[in-house]
Short mmCIF file of C-alpha atoms (C1' of nucleotides) in Angstrom, two decimals:
data_model
loop_
_atom_site.label_atom_id
_atom_site.label_comp_id
_atom_site.label_asym_id
_atom_site.label_seq_id
_atom_site.Cartn_x
_atom_site.Cartn_y
_atom_site.Cartn_z
CA MET A 1157 -7.09 47.07 -77.83
CA ALA A 1158 -7.63 43.32 -77.72
CA GLN A 1159 -5.24 41.50 -80.02
CA GLN A 1160 -7.07 39.26 -82.44
CA PRO A 1161 -6.46 35.54 -82.16
CA THR A 1162 -6.38 33.84 -85.52
CA LEU A 1163 -9.94 33.61 -86.64
CA LYS A 1164 -11.23 30.24 -87.67
CA HIS A 1165 -14.18 29.65 -89.84
CA SER A 1166 -17.44 28.62 -88.28
CA ARG A 1167 -20.73 27.64 -89.79
CA GLN A 1168 -22.52 29.22 -86.85
CA ARG A 1169 -20.89 32.59 -87.27
CA ASP A 1170 -21.57 32.55 -91.00
CA ALA A 1171 -25.20 31.77 -90.40
CA ILE A 1172 -25.56 34.57 -87.87
CA LEU A 1173 -24.00 37.16 -90.13
CA ALA A 1174 -25.95 35.95 -93.15
CA PHE A 1175 -29.18 36.09 -91.20
CA LEU A 1176 -28.52 39.60 -89.94
CA LYS A 1177 -27.94 40.74 -93.50
CA THR A 1178 -31.43 39.68 -94.46
CA ARG A 1179 -33.03 41.79 -91.74
CA LYS A 1180 -33.65 45.48 -91.44
CA ASP A 1181 -35.38 45.38 -88.06
CA HIS A 1182 -32.31 45.19 -85.81
CA PRO A 1183 -32.98 41.85 -84.13
CA THR A 1184 -32.06 41.03 -80.55
CA ALA A 1185 -29.72 38.17 -79.67
CA ASP A 1186 -32.71 36.08 -78.74
CA THR A 1187 -34.40 36.67 -82.07
CA VAL A 1188 -31.23 35.71 -83.87
CA TYR A 1189 -31.01 32.58 -81.75
CA LYS A 1190 -34.59 31.51 -82.39
CA GLU A 1191 -34.34 32.15 -86.12
CA ILE A 1192 -31.04 30.42 -86.65
CA ARG A 1193 -32.26 27.46 -84.67
CA THR A 1194 -34.90 26.72 -87.29
CA THR A 1195 -32.16 25.73 -89.70
CA MET A 1196 -29.41 24.83 -87.24
CA PRO A 1197 -31.26 23.21 -84.35
CA ASN A 1198 -28.43 22.68 -81.88
CA ILE A 1199 -26.87 26.09 -81.95
CA SER A 1200 -26.73 27.46 -78.44
CA LEU A 1201 -27.62 30.88 -77.13
CA GLY A 1202 -24.11 31.27 -75.75
CA THR A 1203 -22.66 30.80 -79.20
CA VAL A 1204 -24.99 33.42 -80.58
CA TYR A 1205 -23.94 35.93 -77.93
CA ARG A 1206 -20.28 35.10 -78.40
CA ASN A 1207 -20.43 35.60 -82.14
CA LEU A 1208 -22.51 38.74 -81.99
CA SER A 1209 -19.91 40.23 -79.66
CA LEU A 1210 -17.06 39.02 -81.81
CA LEU A 1211 -18.62 40.40 -84.98
CA SER A 1212 -19.34 43.78 -83.45
CA ASP A 1213 -15.85 43.97 -81.94
CA ARG A 1214 -14.50 43.49 -85.44
CA GLY A 1215 -16.85 46.06 -86.89
CA GLU A 1216 -18.72 43.64 -89.11
CA ILE A 1217 -21.98 44.47 -87.39
CA ILE A 1218 -23.17 47.21 -85.06
CA ARG A 1219 -24.48 46.77 -81.55
CA LEU A 1220 -27.37 49.06 -80.68
CA SER A 1221 -28.18 49.91 -77.08
CA CYS A 1222 -31.06 52.26 -77.79
CA ASP A 1223 -33.45 51.22 -75.09
CA GLY A 1224 -31.01 50.47 -72.31
CA LYS A 1225 -32.37 46.98 -71.77
CA VAL A 1226 -31.86 44.65 -74.71
CA ASP A 1227 -29.09 45.02 -77.23
CA ARG A 1228 -29.97 44.85 -80.88
CA PHE A 1229 -27.76 44.14 -83.85
CA ASP A 1230 -27.47 45.66 -87.28
CA ALA A 1231 -25.55 44.34 -90.28
CA ASP A 1232 -25.66 47.81 -91.82
CA THR A 1233 -22.38 49.20 -90.55
CA HIS A 1234 -22.35 52.61 -92.14
CA PRO A 1235 -23.01 55.25 -89.48
CA HIS A 1236 -26.66 56.15 -89.25
CA TYR A 1237 -29.34 57.06 -86.74
CA HIS A 1238 -32.15 55.10 -85.22
CA PHE A 1239 -35.63 55.43 -83.87
CA ILE A 1240 -37.24 53.48 -81.08
CA CYS A 1241 -40.99 53.29 -80.55
CA LYS A 1242 -42.09 54.12 -77.02
CA GLN A 1243 -45.08 51.82 -77.40
CA CYS A 1244 -44.00 48.63 -79.15
CA GLY A 1245 -40.24 49.00 -78.80
CA CYS A 1246 -39.51 48.45 -82.48
CA VAL A 1247 -36.34 50.02 -83.84
CA LYS A 1248 -36.10 51.63 -87.27
CA ASP A 1249 -33.54 53.48 -89.34
CA ILE A 1250 -33.71 57.23 -89.70
CA SER A 1251 -32.71 58.66 -93.04
CA LEU A 1252 -30.82 61.69 -91.82
CA PRO A 1253 -27.21 62.06 -92.93
CA TYR A 1254 -24.73 61.27 -90.20
CA SER A 1255 -23.10 64.49 -89.05
CA GLU A 1256 -19.37 64.51 -88.32
CA GLN A 1257 -19.49 68.24 -87.71
CA ILE A 1258 -21.46 67.84 -84.54
CA ASP A 1259 -18.53 65.98 -83.04
CA GLN A 1260 -16.23 68.90 -83.85
CA LEU A 1261 -18.76 71.27 -82.39
CA ALA A 1262 -19.06 69.29 -79.20
CA ASN A 1263 -15.30 68.97 -78.99
CA GLU A 1264 -14.83 72.73 -78.92
CA THR A 1265 -16.12 73.13 -75.42
CA PHE A 1266 -15.31 69.66 -74.16
CA ASP A 1267 -12.33 68.89 -72.02
CA GLY A 1268 -11.42 65.58 -73.58
CA SER A 1269 -11.62 64.00 -77.02
CA ILE A 1270 -14.83 63.13 -78.81
CA THR A 1271 -14.65 60.46 -81.48
CA GLY A 1272 -18.27 59.91 -82.39
CA HIS A 1273 -21.85 59.90 -81.22
CA THR A 1274 -25.01 57.89 -81.22
CA LEU A 1275 -28.36 59.49 -81.79
CA CYS A 1276 -31.61 57.75 -81.12
CA PHE A 1277 -34.99 59.31 -81.82
CA GLU A 1278 -38.07 58.27 -79.95
CA GLY A 1279 -41.79 58.52 -80.50
CA TYR A 1280 -44.46 56.31 -82.01
CA CYS A 1281 -44.09 54.18 -85.08
CA SER A 1282 -46.65 54.12 -87.88
CA ASP A 1283 -48.25 50.95 -86.54
CA CYS A 1284 -48.67 52.36 -83.05
CA ILE A 1285 -50.12 55.69 -84.17
CA SER A 1286 -53.21 54.31 -85.84
CA MET B 259 -50.23 56.78 -68.72
CA ALA B 260 -50.07 55.34 -65.21
CA GLN B 261 -52.42 57.18 -62.90
CA GLN B 262 -50.62 58.63 -59.92
CA PRO B 263 -51.55 57.30 -56.52
CA THR B 264 -51.44 59.96 -53.83
CA LEU B 265 -47.82 60.52 -53.07
CA LYS B 266 -46.79 60.24 -49.48
CA HIS B 267 -43.72 61.74 -48.02
CA SER B 268 -40.71 59.55 -47.43
CA ARG B 269 -37.37 60.31 -45.82
CA GLN B 270 -35.71 57.86 -48.18
CA ARG B 271 -37.00 59.50 -51.32
CA ASP B 272 -36.03 62.93 -50.03
CA ALA B 273 -32.53 61.72 -49.29
CA ILE B 274 -32.15 60.18 -52.75
CA LEU B 275 -33.30 63.32 -54.54
CA ALA B 276 -31.21 65.58 -52.31
CA PHE B 277 -28.16 63.43 -52.90
CA LEU B 278 -28.62 63.44 -56.67
CA LYS B 279 -28.82 67.22 -56.63
CA THR B 280 -25.35 67.40 -55.10
CA ARG B 281 -23.81 65.35 -57.91
CA LYS B 282 -22.93 66.18 -61.46
CA ASP B 283 -21.49 62.80 -62.37
CA HIS B 284 -24.72 60.94 -63.10
CA PRO B 285 -24.49 58.22 -60.46
CA THR B 286 -25.76 54.69 -60.88
CA ALA B 287 -28.40 53.18 -58.61
CA ASP B 288 -25.69 51.32 -56.77
CA THR B 289 -23.69 54.47 -56.15
CA VAL B 290 -26.78 56.19 -54.82
CA TYR B 291 -27.43 53.23 -52.57
CA LYS B 292 -23.92 53.12 -51.15
CA GLU B 293 -23.79 56.85 -50.56
CA ILE B 294 -27.17 57.13 -48.92
CA ARG B 295 -26.38 54.20 -46.71
CA THR B 296 -23.59 56.15 -45.01
CA THR B 297 -26.22 58.40 -43.44
CA MET B 298 -29.22 56.07 -43.54
CA PRO B 299 -27.78 52.64 -42.86
CA ASN B 300 -30.84 50.45 -43.31
CA ILE B 301 -32.10 51.77 -46.59
CA SER B 302 -32.41 48.91 -49.03
CA LEU B 303 -31.34 48.69 -52.63
CA GLY B 304 -34.91 47.90 -53.65
CA THR B 305 -36.08 51.16 -52.16
CA VAL B 306 -33.43 53.03 -54.07
CA TYR B 307 -34.47 51.44 -57.33
CA ARG B 308 -38.15 52.01 -56.61
CA ASN B 309 -37.63 55.68 -55.86
CA LEU B 310 -35.32 56.31 -58.78
CA SER B 311 -37.96 54.87 -61.08
CA LEU B 312 -40.72 56.81 -59.39
CA LEU B 313 -38.80 60.06 -59.59
CA SER B 314 -37.92 59.61 -63.23
CA ASP B 315 -41.50 58.63 -64.08
CA ARG B 316 -42.58 61.92 -62.55
CA GLY B 317 -39.92 63.84 -64.41
CA GLU B 318 -38.08 64.98 -61.30
CA ILE B 319 -34.91 63.26 -62.46
CA ILE B 320 -33.69 61.81 -65.74
CA ARG B 321 -32.72 58.23 -66.41
CA LEU B 322 -29.72 57.83 -68.69
CA SER B 323 -29.12 54.62 -70.62
CA CYS B 324 -26.01 55.76 -72.44
CA ASP B 325 -23.91 52.65 -72.19
CA GLY B 326 -26.61 50.06 -72.53
CA LYS B 327 -25.62 48.29 -69.34
CA VAL B 328 -26.08 50.38 -66.22
CA ASP B 329 -28.61 53.12 -65.90
CA ARG B 330 -27.47 56.43 -64.50
CA PHE B 331 -29.49 59.22 -62.97
CA ASP B 332 -29.38 62.96 -63.33
CA ALA B 333 -31.15 65.58 -61.21
CA ASP B 334 -30.63 68.11 -64.00
CA THR B 335 -33.87 67.68 -65.90
CA HIS B 336 -33.50 70.24 -68.62
CA PRO B 337 -32.84 68.51 -71.94
CA HIS B 338 -29.14 68.21 -72.66
CA TYR B 339 -26.61 65.86 -74.18
CA HIS B 340 -24.09 63.53 -72.65
CA PHE B 341 -20.70 62.04 -73.20
CA ILE B 342 -19.47 58.62 -72.16
CA CYS B 343 -15.80 57.72 -71.93
CA LYS B 344 -14.86 54.56 -73.82
CA GLN B 345 -12.10 53.89 -71.33
CA CYS B 346 -13.32 54.61 -67.83
CA GLY B 347 -17.05 54.77 -68.52
CA CYS B 348 -17.56 58.13 -66.83
CA VAL B 349 -20.47 60.22 -68.06
CA LYS B 350 -20.30 63.99 -68.47
CA ASP B 351 -22.54 66.76 -69.69
CA ILE B 352 -22.03 68.28 -73.11
CA SER B 353 -22.67 72.00 -73.44
CA LEU B 354 -24.37 71.98 -76.81
CA PRO B 355 -27.83 73.49 -77.03
CA TYR B 356 -30.56 70.89 -77.30
CA SER B 357 -32.00 70.95 -80.82
CA GLU B 358 -35.74 70.61 -81.30
CA GLN B 359 -35.34 71.21 -85.02
CA ILE B 360 -33.61 67.93 -85.55
CA ASP B 361 -36.80 66.16 -84.48
CA GLN B 362 -38.75 68.06 -87.13
CA LEU B 363 -36.11 67.23 -89.67
CA ALA B 364 -36.20 63.55 -88.84
CA ASN B 365 -39.97 63.60 -88.87
CA GLU B 366 -40.09 64.78 -92.48
CA THR B 367 -39.00 61.48 -93.91
CA PHE B 368 -40.20 59.25 -91.10
CA ASP B 369 -43.36 57.24 -91.27
CA GLY B 370 -44.48 57.76 -87.71
CA SER B 371 -44.23 60.46 -85.08
CA ILE B 372 -41.01 61.59 -83.45
CA THR B 373 -41.27 63.27 -80.07
CA GLY B 374 -37.66 63.63 -79.00
CA HIS B 375 -34.18 62.20 -79.13
CA THR B 376 -31.21 61.28 -77.04
CA LEU B 377 -27.70 62.05 -78.17
CA CYS B 378 -24.67 60.56 -76.55
CA PHE B 379 -21.14 61.40 -77.58
CA GLU B 380 -18.28 59.03 -77.01
CA GLY B 381 -14.52 59.27 -76.84
CA TYR B 382 -11.97 59.73 -74.09
CA CYS B 383 -12.33 61.98 -71.10
CA SER B 384 -9.57 64.35 -69.98
CA ASP B 385 -8.36 61.91 -67.34
CA CYS B 386 -8.07 59.03 -69.78
CA ILE B 387 -6.25 61.03 -72.47
CA SER B 388 -3.17 61.88 -70.43
"C1'" DG C 892 -57.78 53.69 -40.15
"C1'" DT C 893 -56.55 53.60 -44.95
"C1'" DG C 894 -53.17 53.45 -48.22
"C1'" DT C 895 -48.39 54.18 -49.45
"C1'" DT C 896 -43.66 52.96 -48.53
"C1'" DT C 897 -40.10 50.22 -46.62
"C1'" DG C 898 -36.68 46.29 -45.90
"C1'" DC C 899 -35.71 41.97 -47.02
"C1'" DA C 900 -35.22 38.18 -49.92
"C1'" DA C 901 -36.39 35.82 -53.71
"C1'" DA C 902 -37.28 36.20 -58.69
"C1'" DC C 903 -36.04 37.83 -63.14
"C1'" DA C 904 -34.00 39.02 -67.64
"C1'" DA C 905 -30.07 39.69 -70.35
"C1'" DT C 906 -25.63 38.38 -70.88
"C1'" DT C 907 -21.16 36.09 -69.77
"C1'" DT C 908 -18.24 32.34 -68.64
"C1'" DG C 909 -15.89 27.58 -67.55
"C1'" DC C 910 -15.20 23.43 -69.37
"C1'" DA C 911 -14.73 19.17 -72.10
"C1'" DG C 912 -15.48 17.81 -76.61
"C1'" DA C 913 -15.97 18.96 -81.72
"C1'" DA C 914 -14.52 21.54 -85.71
"C1'" DT C 915 -11.08 24.15 -88.38
"C1'" DT C 916 -6.50 25.03 -90.11
"C1'" DA D 292 -1.25 18.59 -83.77
"C1'" DA D 293 -2.46 22.95 -82.32
"C1'" DT D 294 -6.12 26.11 -81.44
"C1'" DT D 295 -10.32 28.01 -81.96
"C1'" DC D 296 -15.11 27.24 -81.51
"C1'" DT D 297 -19.20 24.96 -79.79
"C1'" DG D 298 -22.96 23.24 -76.61
"C1'" DC D 299 -24.35 23.05 -72.23
"C1'" DA D 300 -25.06 24.65 -67.75
"C1'" DA D 301 -23.95 27.42 -64.13
"C1'" DA D 302 -22.65 32.05 -62.78
"C1'" DT D 303 -23.02 37.13 -62.92
"C1'" DT D 304 -25.05 41.57 -63.26
"C1'" DG D 305 -28.57 44.93 -63.05
"C1'" DT D 306 -33.14 45.40 -61.83
"C1'" DT D 307 -37.88 44.15 -60.33
"C1'" DT D 308 -41.25 42.17 -57.27
"C1'" DG D 309 -44.07 39.90 -53.31
"C1'" DC D 310 -44.96 40.33 -48.78
"C1'" DA D 311 -45.57 41.66 -43.93
"C1'" DA D 312 -44.38 45.33 -41.04
"C1'" DA D 313 -43.67 50.49 -40.64
"C1'" DC D 314 -44.88 54.95 -41.77
"C1'" DA D 315 -47.60 59.08 -43.51
"C1'" DC D 316 -51.81 61.43 -43.81
#
DNA sequence: GTGTTTGCAAACAATTTGCAGAATT
DNA sequence: AATTCTGCAAATTGTTTGCAAACAC
């Protein structure tokens, strides 16, 4: 779709990607911003948003829109499912195998072309149950 | 969760629900607003939002957050799956049976309690393919 | 009459964007 | 030197909220 302009290196982008790789809790842009700022104090929120978009456009990270309000980001790019807690809003990975067959199945009766799907479970996380 | 205050009748709410029942394309709040305004010119956008939230809280309609940006609303409240077009953004119903088993399956390895899921397919709709 | 709902406008939260200067190739 | 990238601030978008008047029961 969008042709890629030559990509230049940037300390900021490196830091963002590196940080995301250390986290399994699917941070929001704001969380990324606040964390990175502890080691790189003048990074701006705009830069964080720009790089998160750039990275997810290039498939180096995944953008999650589970809750319909805040986007979250995941450095684990292999297709997998998520869970969102109705109480605290935390997002976790679900260890079910990703099913390509369901796309075929859906395609059979669909007047168009299905290329993938996102599946988000909801309920209460272990912390919110107790 | 939230205790229900006695519900009073409102022409606006009736109109919104009636309108939604005539549509299968999962309109956004803004679409609802613009449509209703053709027959009820001084309805306000705030009222539309308030009633859409109220109706979905009461389970009379469903709020869809497929694309992570705009919410859409559906008067068809029985659990079913959706499709969103990567090109034009239209949202359509998918005629796959809703699977309760998948929640059980996910629950088996999940440290918490899963109560449901939302599944959204993506790809290109018939109009965008040609 | 009491309490809910409305219209309006202002407030809000998340995200995007324009621009001049800094960094990368 | 040519471009991309950054910081900053202002702009945009979608949605929520406070308030006084209007409406429903």
